[in-house]
mmCIF file of C-alpha atoms and ligand atoms in Angstrom:
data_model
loop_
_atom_site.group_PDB
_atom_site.id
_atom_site.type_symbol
_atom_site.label_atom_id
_atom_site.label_comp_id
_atom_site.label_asym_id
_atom_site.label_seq_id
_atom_site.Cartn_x
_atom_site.Cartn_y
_atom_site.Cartn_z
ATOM 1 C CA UNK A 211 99.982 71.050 70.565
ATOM 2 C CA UNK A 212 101.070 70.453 73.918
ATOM 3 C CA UNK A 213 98.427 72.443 76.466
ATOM 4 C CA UNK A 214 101.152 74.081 78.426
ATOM 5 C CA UNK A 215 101.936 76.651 75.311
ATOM 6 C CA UNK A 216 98.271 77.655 75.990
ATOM 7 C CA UNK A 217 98.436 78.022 79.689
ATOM 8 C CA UNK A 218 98.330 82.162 80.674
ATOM 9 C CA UNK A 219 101.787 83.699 81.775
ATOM 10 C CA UNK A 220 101.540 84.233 85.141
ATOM 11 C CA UNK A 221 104.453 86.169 86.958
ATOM 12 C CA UNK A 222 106.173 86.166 89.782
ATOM 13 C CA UNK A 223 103.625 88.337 91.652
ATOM 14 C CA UNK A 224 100.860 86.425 90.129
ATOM 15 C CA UNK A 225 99.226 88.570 87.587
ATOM 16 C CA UNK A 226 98.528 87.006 84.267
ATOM 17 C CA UNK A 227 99.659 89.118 81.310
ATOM 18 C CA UNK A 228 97.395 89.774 78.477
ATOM 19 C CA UNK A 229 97.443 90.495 74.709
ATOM 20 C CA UNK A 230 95.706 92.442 72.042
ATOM 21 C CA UNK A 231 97.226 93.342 68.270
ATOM 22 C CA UNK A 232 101.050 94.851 69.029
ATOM 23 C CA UNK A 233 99.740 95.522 72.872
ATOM 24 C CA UNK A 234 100.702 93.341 75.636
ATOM 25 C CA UNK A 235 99.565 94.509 79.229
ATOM 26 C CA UNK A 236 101.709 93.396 82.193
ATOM 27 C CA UNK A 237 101.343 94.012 86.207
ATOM 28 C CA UNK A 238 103.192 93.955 88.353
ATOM 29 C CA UNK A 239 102.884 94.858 93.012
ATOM 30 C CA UNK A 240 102.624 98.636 91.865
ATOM 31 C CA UNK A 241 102.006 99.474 88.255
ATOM 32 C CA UNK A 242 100.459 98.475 85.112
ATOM 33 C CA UNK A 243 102.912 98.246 81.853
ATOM 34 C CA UNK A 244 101.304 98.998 78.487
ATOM 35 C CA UNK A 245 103.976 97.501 75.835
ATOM 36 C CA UNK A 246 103.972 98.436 72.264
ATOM 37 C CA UNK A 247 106.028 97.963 69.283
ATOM 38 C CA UNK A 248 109.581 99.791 70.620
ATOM 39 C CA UNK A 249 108.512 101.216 73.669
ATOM 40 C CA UNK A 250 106.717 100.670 77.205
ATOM 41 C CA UNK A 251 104.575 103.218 79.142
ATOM 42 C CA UNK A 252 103.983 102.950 82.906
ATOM 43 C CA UNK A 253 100.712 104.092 85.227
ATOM 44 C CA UNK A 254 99.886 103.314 88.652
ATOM 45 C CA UNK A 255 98.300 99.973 89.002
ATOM 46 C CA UNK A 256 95.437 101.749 91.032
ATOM 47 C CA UNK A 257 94.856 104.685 88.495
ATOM 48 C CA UNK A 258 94.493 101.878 85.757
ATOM 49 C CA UNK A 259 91.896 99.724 86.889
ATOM 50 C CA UNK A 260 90.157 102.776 88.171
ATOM 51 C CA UNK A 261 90.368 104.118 84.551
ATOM 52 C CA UNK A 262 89.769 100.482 83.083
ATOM 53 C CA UNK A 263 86.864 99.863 85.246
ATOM 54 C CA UNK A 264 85.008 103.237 83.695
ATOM 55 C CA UNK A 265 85.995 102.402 79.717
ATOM 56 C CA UNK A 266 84.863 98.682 79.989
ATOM 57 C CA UNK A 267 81.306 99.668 82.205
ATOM 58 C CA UNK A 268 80.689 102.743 79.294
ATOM 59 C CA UNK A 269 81.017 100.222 76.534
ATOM 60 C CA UNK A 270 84.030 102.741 75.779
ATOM 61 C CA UNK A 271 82.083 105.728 76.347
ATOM 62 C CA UNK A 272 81.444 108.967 74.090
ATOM 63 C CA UNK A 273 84.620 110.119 72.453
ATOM 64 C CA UNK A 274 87.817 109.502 73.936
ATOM 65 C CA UNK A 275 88.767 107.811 77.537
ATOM 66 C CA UNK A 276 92.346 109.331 78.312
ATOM 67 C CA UNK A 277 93.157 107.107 80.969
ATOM 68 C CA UNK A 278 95.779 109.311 81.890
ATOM 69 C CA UNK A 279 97.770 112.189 79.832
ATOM 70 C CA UNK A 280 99.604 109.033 77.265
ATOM 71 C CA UNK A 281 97.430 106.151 76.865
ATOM 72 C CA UNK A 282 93.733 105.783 76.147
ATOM 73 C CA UNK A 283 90.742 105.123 73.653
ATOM 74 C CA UNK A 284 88.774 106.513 71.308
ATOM 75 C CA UNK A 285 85.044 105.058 70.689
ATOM 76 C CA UNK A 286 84.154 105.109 66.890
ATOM 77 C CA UNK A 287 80.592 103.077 67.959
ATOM 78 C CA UNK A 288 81.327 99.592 66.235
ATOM 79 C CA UNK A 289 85.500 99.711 66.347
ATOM 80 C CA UNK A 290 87.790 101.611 68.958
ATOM 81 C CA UNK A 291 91.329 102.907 68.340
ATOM 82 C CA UNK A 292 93.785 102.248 71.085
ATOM 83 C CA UNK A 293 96.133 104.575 71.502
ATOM 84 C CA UNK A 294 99.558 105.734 73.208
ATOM 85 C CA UNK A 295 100.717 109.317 72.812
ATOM 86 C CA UNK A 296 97.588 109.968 70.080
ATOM 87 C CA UNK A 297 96.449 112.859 72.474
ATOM 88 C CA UNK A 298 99.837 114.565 73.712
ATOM 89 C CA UNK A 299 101.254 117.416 72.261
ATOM 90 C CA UNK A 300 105.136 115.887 73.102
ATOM 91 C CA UNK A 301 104.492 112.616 71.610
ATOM 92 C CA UNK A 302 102.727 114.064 68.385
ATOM 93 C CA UNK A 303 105.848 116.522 67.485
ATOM 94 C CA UNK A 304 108.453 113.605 67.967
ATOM 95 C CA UNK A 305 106.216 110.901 66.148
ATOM 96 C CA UNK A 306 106.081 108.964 69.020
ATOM 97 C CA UNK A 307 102.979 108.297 69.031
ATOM 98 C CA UNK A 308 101.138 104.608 68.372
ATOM 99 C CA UNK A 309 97.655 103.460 67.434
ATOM 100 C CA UNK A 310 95.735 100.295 66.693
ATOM 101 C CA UNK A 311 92.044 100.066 65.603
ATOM 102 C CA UNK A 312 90.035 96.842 67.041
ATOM 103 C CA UNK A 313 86.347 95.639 67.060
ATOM 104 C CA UNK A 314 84.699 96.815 70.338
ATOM 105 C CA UNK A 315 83.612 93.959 71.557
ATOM 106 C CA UNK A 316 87.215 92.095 70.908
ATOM 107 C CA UNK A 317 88.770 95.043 73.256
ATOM 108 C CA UNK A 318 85.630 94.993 75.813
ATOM 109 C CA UNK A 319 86.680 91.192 76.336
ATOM 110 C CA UNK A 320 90.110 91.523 76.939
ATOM 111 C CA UNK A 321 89.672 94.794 79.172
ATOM 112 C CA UNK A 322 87.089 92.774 81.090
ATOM 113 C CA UNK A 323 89.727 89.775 81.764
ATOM 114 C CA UNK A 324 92.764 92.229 82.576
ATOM 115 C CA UNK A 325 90.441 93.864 85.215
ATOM 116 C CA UNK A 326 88.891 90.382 86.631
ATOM 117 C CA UNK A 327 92.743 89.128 86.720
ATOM 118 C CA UNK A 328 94.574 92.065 88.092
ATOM 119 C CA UNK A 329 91.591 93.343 90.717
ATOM 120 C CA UNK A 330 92.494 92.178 94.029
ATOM 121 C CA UNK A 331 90.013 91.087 97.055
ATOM 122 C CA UNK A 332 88.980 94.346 98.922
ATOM 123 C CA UNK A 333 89.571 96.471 96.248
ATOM 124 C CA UNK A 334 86.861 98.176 94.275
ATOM 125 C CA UNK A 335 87.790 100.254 91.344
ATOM 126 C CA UNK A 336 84.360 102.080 91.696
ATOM 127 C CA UNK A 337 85.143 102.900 95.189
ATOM 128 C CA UNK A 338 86.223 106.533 96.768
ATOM 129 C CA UNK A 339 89.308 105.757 98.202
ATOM 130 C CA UNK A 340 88.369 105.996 102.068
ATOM 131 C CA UNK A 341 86.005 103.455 100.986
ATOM 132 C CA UNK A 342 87.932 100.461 99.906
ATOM 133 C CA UNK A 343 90.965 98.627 100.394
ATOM 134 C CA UNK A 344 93.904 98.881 98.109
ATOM 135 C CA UNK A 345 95.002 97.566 94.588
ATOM 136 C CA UNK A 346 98.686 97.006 95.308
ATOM 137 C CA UNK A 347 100.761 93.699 96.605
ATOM 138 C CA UNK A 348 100.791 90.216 94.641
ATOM 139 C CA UNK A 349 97.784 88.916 93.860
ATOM 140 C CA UNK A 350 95.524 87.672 96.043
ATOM 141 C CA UNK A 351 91.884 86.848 95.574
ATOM 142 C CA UNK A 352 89.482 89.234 93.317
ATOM 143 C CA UNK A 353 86.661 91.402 93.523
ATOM 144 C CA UNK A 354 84.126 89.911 90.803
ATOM 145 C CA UNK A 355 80.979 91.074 92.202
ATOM 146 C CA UNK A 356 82.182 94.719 92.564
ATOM 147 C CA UNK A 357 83.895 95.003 88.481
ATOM 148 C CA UNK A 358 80.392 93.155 87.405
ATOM 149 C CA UNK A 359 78.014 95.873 88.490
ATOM 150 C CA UNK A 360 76.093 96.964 85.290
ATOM 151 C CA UNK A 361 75.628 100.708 84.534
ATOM 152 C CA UNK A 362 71.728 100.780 85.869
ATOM 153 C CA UNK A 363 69.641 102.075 82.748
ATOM 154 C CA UNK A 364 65.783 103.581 82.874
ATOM 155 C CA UNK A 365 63.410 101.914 81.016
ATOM 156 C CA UNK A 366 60.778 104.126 82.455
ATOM 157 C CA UNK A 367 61.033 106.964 85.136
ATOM 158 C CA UNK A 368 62.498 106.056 88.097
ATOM 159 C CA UNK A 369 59.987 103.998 90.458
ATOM 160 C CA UNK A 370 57.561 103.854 88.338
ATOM 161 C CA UNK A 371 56.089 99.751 88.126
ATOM 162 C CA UNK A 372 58.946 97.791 86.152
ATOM 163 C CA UNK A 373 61.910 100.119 86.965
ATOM 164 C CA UNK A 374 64.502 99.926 88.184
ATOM 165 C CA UNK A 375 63.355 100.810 92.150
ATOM 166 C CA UNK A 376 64.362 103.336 94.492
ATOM 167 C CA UNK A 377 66.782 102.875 96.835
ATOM 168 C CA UNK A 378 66.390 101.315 100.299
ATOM 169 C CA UNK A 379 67.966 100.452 103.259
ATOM 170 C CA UNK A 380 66.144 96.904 102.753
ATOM 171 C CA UNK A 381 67.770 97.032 99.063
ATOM 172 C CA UNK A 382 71.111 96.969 101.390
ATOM 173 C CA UNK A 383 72.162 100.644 99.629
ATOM 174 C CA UNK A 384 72.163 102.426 102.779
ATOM 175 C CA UNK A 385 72.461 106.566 102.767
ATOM 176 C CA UNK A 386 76.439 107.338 102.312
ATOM 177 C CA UNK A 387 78.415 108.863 105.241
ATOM 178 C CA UNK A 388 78.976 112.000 103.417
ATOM 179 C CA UNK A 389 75.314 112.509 102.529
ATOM 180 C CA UNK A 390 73.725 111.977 106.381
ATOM 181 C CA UNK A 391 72.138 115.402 106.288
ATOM 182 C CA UNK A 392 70.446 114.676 102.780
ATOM 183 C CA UNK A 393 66.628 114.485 103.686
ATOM 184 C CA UNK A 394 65.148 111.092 102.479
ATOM 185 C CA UNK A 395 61.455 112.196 102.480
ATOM 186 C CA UNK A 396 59.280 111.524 99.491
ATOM 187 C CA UNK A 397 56.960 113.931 97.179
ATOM 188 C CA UNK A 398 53.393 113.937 97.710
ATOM 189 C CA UNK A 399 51.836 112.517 94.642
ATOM 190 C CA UNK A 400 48.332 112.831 93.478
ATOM 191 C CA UNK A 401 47.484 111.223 90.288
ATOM 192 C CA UNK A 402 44.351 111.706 88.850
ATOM 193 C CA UNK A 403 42.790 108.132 89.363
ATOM 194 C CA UNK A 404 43.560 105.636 86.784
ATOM 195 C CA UNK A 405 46.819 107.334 86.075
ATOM 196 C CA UNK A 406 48.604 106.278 89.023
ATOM 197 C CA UNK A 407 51.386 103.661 86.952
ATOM 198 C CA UNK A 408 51.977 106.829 84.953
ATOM 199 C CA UNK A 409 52.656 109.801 87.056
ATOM 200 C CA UNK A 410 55.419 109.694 89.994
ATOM 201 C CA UNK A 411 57.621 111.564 91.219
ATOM 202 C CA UNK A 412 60.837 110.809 93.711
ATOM 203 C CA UNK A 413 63.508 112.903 95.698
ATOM 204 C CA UNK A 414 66.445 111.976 93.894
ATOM 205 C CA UNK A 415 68.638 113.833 95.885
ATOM 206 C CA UNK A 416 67.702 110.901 99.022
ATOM 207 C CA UNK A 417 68.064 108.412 95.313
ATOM 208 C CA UNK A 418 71.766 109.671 95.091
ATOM 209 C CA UNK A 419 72.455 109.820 98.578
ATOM 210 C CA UNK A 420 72.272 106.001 98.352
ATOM 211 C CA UNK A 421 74.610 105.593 95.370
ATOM 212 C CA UNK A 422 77.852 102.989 96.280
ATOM 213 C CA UNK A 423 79.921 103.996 93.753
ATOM 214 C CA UNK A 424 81.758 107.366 92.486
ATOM 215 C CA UNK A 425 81.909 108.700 89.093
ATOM 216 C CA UNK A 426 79.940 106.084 87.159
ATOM 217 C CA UNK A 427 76.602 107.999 86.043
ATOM 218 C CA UNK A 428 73.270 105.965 85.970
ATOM 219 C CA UNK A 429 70.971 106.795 83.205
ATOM 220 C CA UNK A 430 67.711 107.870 84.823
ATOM 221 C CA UNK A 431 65.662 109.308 82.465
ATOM 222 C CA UNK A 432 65.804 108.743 78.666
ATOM 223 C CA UNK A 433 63.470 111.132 75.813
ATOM 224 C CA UNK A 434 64.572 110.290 72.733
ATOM 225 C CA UNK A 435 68.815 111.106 72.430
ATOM 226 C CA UNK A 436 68.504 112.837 75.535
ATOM 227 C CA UNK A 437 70.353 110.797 78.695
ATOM 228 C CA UNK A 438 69.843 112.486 82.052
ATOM 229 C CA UNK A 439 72.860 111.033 84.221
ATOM 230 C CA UNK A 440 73.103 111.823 87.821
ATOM 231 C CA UNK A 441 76.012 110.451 89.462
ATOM 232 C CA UNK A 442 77.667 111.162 92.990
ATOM 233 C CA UNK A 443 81.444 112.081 92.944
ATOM 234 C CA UNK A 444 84.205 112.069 95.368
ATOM 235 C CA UNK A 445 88.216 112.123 94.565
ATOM 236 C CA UNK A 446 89.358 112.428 91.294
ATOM 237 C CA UNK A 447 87.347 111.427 87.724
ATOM 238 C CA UNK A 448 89.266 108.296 86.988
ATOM 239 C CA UNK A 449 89.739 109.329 83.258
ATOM 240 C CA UNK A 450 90.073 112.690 81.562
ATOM 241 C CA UNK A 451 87.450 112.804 79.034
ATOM 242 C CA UNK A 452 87.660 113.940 75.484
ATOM 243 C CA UNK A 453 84.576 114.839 74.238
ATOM 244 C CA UNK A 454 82.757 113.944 70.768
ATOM 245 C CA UNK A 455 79.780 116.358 71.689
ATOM 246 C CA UNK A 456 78.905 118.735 73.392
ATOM 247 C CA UNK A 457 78.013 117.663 77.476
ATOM 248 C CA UNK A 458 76.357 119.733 79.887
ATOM 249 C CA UNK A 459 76.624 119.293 83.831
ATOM 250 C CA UNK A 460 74.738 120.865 86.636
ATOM 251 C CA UNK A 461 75.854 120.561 89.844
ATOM 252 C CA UNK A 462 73.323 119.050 92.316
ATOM 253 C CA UNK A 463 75.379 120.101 95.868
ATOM 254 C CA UNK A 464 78.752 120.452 96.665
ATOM 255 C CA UNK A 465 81.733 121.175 94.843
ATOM 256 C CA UNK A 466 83.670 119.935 91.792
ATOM 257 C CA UNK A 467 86.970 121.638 90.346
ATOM 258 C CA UNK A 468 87.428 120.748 86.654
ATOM 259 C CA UNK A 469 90.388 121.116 84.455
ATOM 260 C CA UNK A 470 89.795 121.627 80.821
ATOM 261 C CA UNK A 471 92.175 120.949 78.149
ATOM 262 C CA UNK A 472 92.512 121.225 74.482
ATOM 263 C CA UNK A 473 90.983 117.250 73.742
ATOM 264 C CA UNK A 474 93.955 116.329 71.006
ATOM 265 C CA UNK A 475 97.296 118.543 72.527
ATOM 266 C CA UNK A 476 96.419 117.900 76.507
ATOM 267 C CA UNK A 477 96.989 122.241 76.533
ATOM 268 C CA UNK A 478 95.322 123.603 79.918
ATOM 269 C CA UNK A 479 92.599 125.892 78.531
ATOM 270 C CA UNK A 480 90.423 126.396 81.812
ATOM 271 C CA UNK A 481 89.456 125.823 85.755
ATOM 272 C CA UNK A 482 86.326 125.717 86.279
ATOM 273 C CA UNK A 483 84.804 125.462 89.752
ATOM 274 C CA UNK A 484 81.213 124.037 90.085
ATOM 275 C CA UNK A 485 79.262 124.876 92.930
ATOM 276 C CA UNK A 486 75.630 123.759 93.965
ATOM 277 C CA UNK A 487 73.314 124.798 91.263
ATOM 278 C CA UNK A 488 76.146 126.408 88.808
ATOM 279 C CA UNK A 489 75.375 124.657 85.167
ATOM 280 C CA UNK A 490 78.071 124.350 82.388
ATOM 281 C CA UNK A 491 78.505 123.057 78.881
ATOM 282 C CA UNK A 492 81.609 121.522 78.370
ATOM 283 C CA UNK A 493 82.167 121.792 74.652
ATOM 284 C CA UNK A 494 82.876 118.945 71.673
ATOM 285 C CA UNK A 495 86.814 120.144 71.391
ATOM 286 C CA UNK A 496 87.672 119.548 75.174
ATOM 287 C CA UNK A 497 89.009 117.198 77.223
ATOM 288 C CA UNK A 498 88.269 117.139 81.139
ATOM 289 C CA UNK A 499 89.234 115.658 84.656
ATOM 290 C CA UNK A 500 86.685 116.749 87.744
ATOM 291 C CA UNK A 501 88.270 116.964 90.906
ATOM 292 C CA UNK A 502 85.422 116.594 94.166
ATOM 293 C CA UNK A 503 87.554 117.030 97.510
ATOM 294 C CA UNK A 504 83.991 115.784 99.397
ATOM 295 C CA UNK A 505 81.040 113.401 97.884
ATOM 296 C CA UNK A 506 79.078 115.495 96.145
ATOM 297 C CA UNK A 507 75.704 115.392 93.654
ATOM 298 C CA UNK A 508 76.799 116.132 89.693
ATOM 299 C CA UNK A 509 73.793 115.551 86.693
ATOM 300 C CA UNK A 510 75.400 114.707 83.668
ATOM 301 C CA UNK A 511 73.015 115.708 80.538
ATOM 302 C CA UNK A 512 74.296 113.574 77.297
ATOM 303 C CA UNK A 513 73.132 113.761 74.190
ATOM 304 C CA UNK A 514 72.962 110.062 72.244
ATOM 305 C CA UNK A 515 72.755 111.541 68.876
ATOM 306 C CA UNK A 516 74.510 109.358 66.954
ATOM 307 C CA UNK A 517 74.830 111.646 64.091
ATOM 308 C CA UNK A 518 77.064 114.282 66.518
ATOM 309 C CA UNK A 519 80.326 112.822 66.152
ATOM 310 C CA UNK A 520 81.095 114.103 62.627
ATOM 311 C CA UNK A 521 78.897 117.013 62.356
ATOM 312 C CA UNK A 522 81.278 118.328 65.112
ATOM 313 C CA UNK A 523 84.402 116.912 63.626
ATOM 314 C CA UNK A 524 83.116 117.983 59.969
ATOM 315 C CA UNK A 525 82.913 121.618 61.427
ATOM 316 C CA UNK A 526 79.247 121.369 60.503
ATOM 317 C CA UNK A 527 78.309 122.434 64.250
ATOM 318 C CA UNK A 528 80.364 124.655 66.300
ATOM 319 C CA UNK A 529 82.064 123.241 69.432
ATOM 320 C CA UNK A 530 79.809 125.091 72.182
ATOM 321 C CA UNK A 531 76.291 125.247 71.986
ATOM 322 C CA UNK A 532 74.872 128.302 72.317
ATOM 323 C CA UNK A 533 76.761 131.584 70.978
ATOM 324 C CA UNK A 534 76.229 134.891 73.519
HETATM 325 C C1 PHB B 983 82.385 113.018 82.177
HETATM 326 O O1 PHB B 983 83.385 112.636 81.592
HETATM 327 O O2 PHB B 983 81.745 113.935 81.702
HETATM 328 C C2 PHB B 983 81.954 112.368 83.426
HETATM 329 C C3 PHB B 983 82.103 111.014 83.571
HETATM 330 C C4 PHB B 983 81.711 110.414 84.746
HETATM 331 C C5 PHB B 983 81.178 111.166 85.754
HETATM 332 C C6 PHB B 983 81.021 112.529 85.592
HETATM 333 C C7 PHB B 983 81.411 113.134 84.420
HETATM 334 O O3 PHB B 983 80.809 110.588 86.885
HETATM 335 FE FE1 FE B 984 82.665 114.213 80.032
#
């Protein structure tokens, strides 16, 4: 076989185009084309990779990653479906819509190319949008280091001895312009002596205040199935997520507008404005999209119960978690 069958199709703006089952995914200076057998749906280029950026550093998250009100996935732990029109009212009633089931990791590896291939130099899809360059125009360079952050994970508290380190100017994660008036003193500690690797404490307000990215929660603290996941927002939640279980935020400072929809028709079904210290559960039949006109402080409490998924679905467990 000759090698220039297996050379990537590159177009005329430079982008590569990529394949998976019936999908092929094309860019172009402006958007992102999702082709599937008979049809072709369209996003913004920027909105993709922004959307692309969260589903390949979640590992496909809990539930379902609408990157936008057609196209998206759903995470069945060990396989994902990939869908267009799965989760839209208008698509289910004409039959329009389309799915495909792959491994997780096959899908994680293409996702990861498409966003190394189609991410330009200067922009950073974890970025608030004041805070980076853009994603449109022909290619030109990429942005490697900022698509191969991990998602930080606690093995222990925060700062205690072999985790993962508090924040520092030094560390070159300098306090955020939005968050100048966050105070960045420390708690007094006073461990009994001999239990000083075991009891800390930090201010993880000054923590988030250092945080370089928006809307990507870093897992903190971890007791058994339950995830505490702070995360510091600004803009708009790059995907609208459809949950598997239920999720419960608390609002650290500042302000976050969310939108809740039915999670399979896309119906509005609430707005829901968090303020500092307001608490909600958002329940296992929802969908939601967090709007944060400034950078503000959100804790995202997950549980990892792997056993949640199909109690909810089976009807086993109601949707919301505690019955007034
Ligand atoms: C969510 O879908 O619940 C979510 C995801 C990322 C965030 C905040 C909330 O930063
Ligand atoms: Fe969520």
């Amino acid at each position: 076989m000759s090698t220039t069958l297996l050379a990537p199709v590159v177009n005329k703006s430079g982008y590569e185009t990529y394949g998976i089952g019936n999908f092929t995914f094309e860019r172009d200076e402006y958007f992102a084309h999702i082709l599937y057998p008979g049809n072709r749906h369209v996003m913004p280029v920027e909105a993709f990779l922004r959307a692309l950026m969260r589903d390949v550093a979640w590992g496909f998250f809990y539930g379902s990653v609408n990157f936008d009100h057609v196209f998206g996935t759903i995470n069945h732990y060990g396989t994902v479906e990939m869908f267009v029109g799965l989760n839209n009212a208008s698509y289910r009633a004409s039959h329009q819509e389309y799915v495909e089931t792959f491994q997780s990791w096959d899908l994680k590896r293409v996702f990861e190319n498409i966003l190394a291939g189609w991410t330009n130099e200067g922009f950073d899809p974890f970025a608030a949008p004041e805070e980076t360059g853009q994603a449109y125009g022909p290619r030109h360079g990429n942005n490697h280091q900022a698509i191969r952050r991990q998602r930080l994970a606690a093995k222990r508290m925060l700062g205690l001895p072999g985790d993962l380190g508090v924040r520092t100017d030094a560390s070159g994660l300098t306090v955020n312009r939005q968050f100048t008036d966050v105070p960045q003193d420390a708690p007094e500690l006073h461990p009994e002596p001999g239990f000083e690797s075991e009891v800390h404490g930090v201010n993880l307000f000054a923590y988030l205040s250092r945080s370089d990215v928006t809307w990507n929660p870093s897992v903190v603290s971890v007791v058994n199935d339950s995830l505490l996941c702070p995360t510091t927002e600004e803009h708009i939640l790059p995907i609208i997520h459809g949950n598997d279980r239920v999720e419960w935020f608390i609002q650290l400072c500042d302000r976050i507008i969310w939108d809740v929809e039915d999670k399979i028709s896309g119906a509005p079904l609430a707005k829901v404005t968090m303020k500092a210290g307001d608490v909600s559960a958002m329940p296992a039949d929802i969908r939601h999209r967090g709007y944060s006109p400034k950078r503000s402080m959100l804790m995202v409490w997950e549980n990892n119960d792997g056993t949640l998924p199909h109690r909810h679905a089976s009807g086993e467990l109601k949707p919301y978690p505690v019955e007034f």
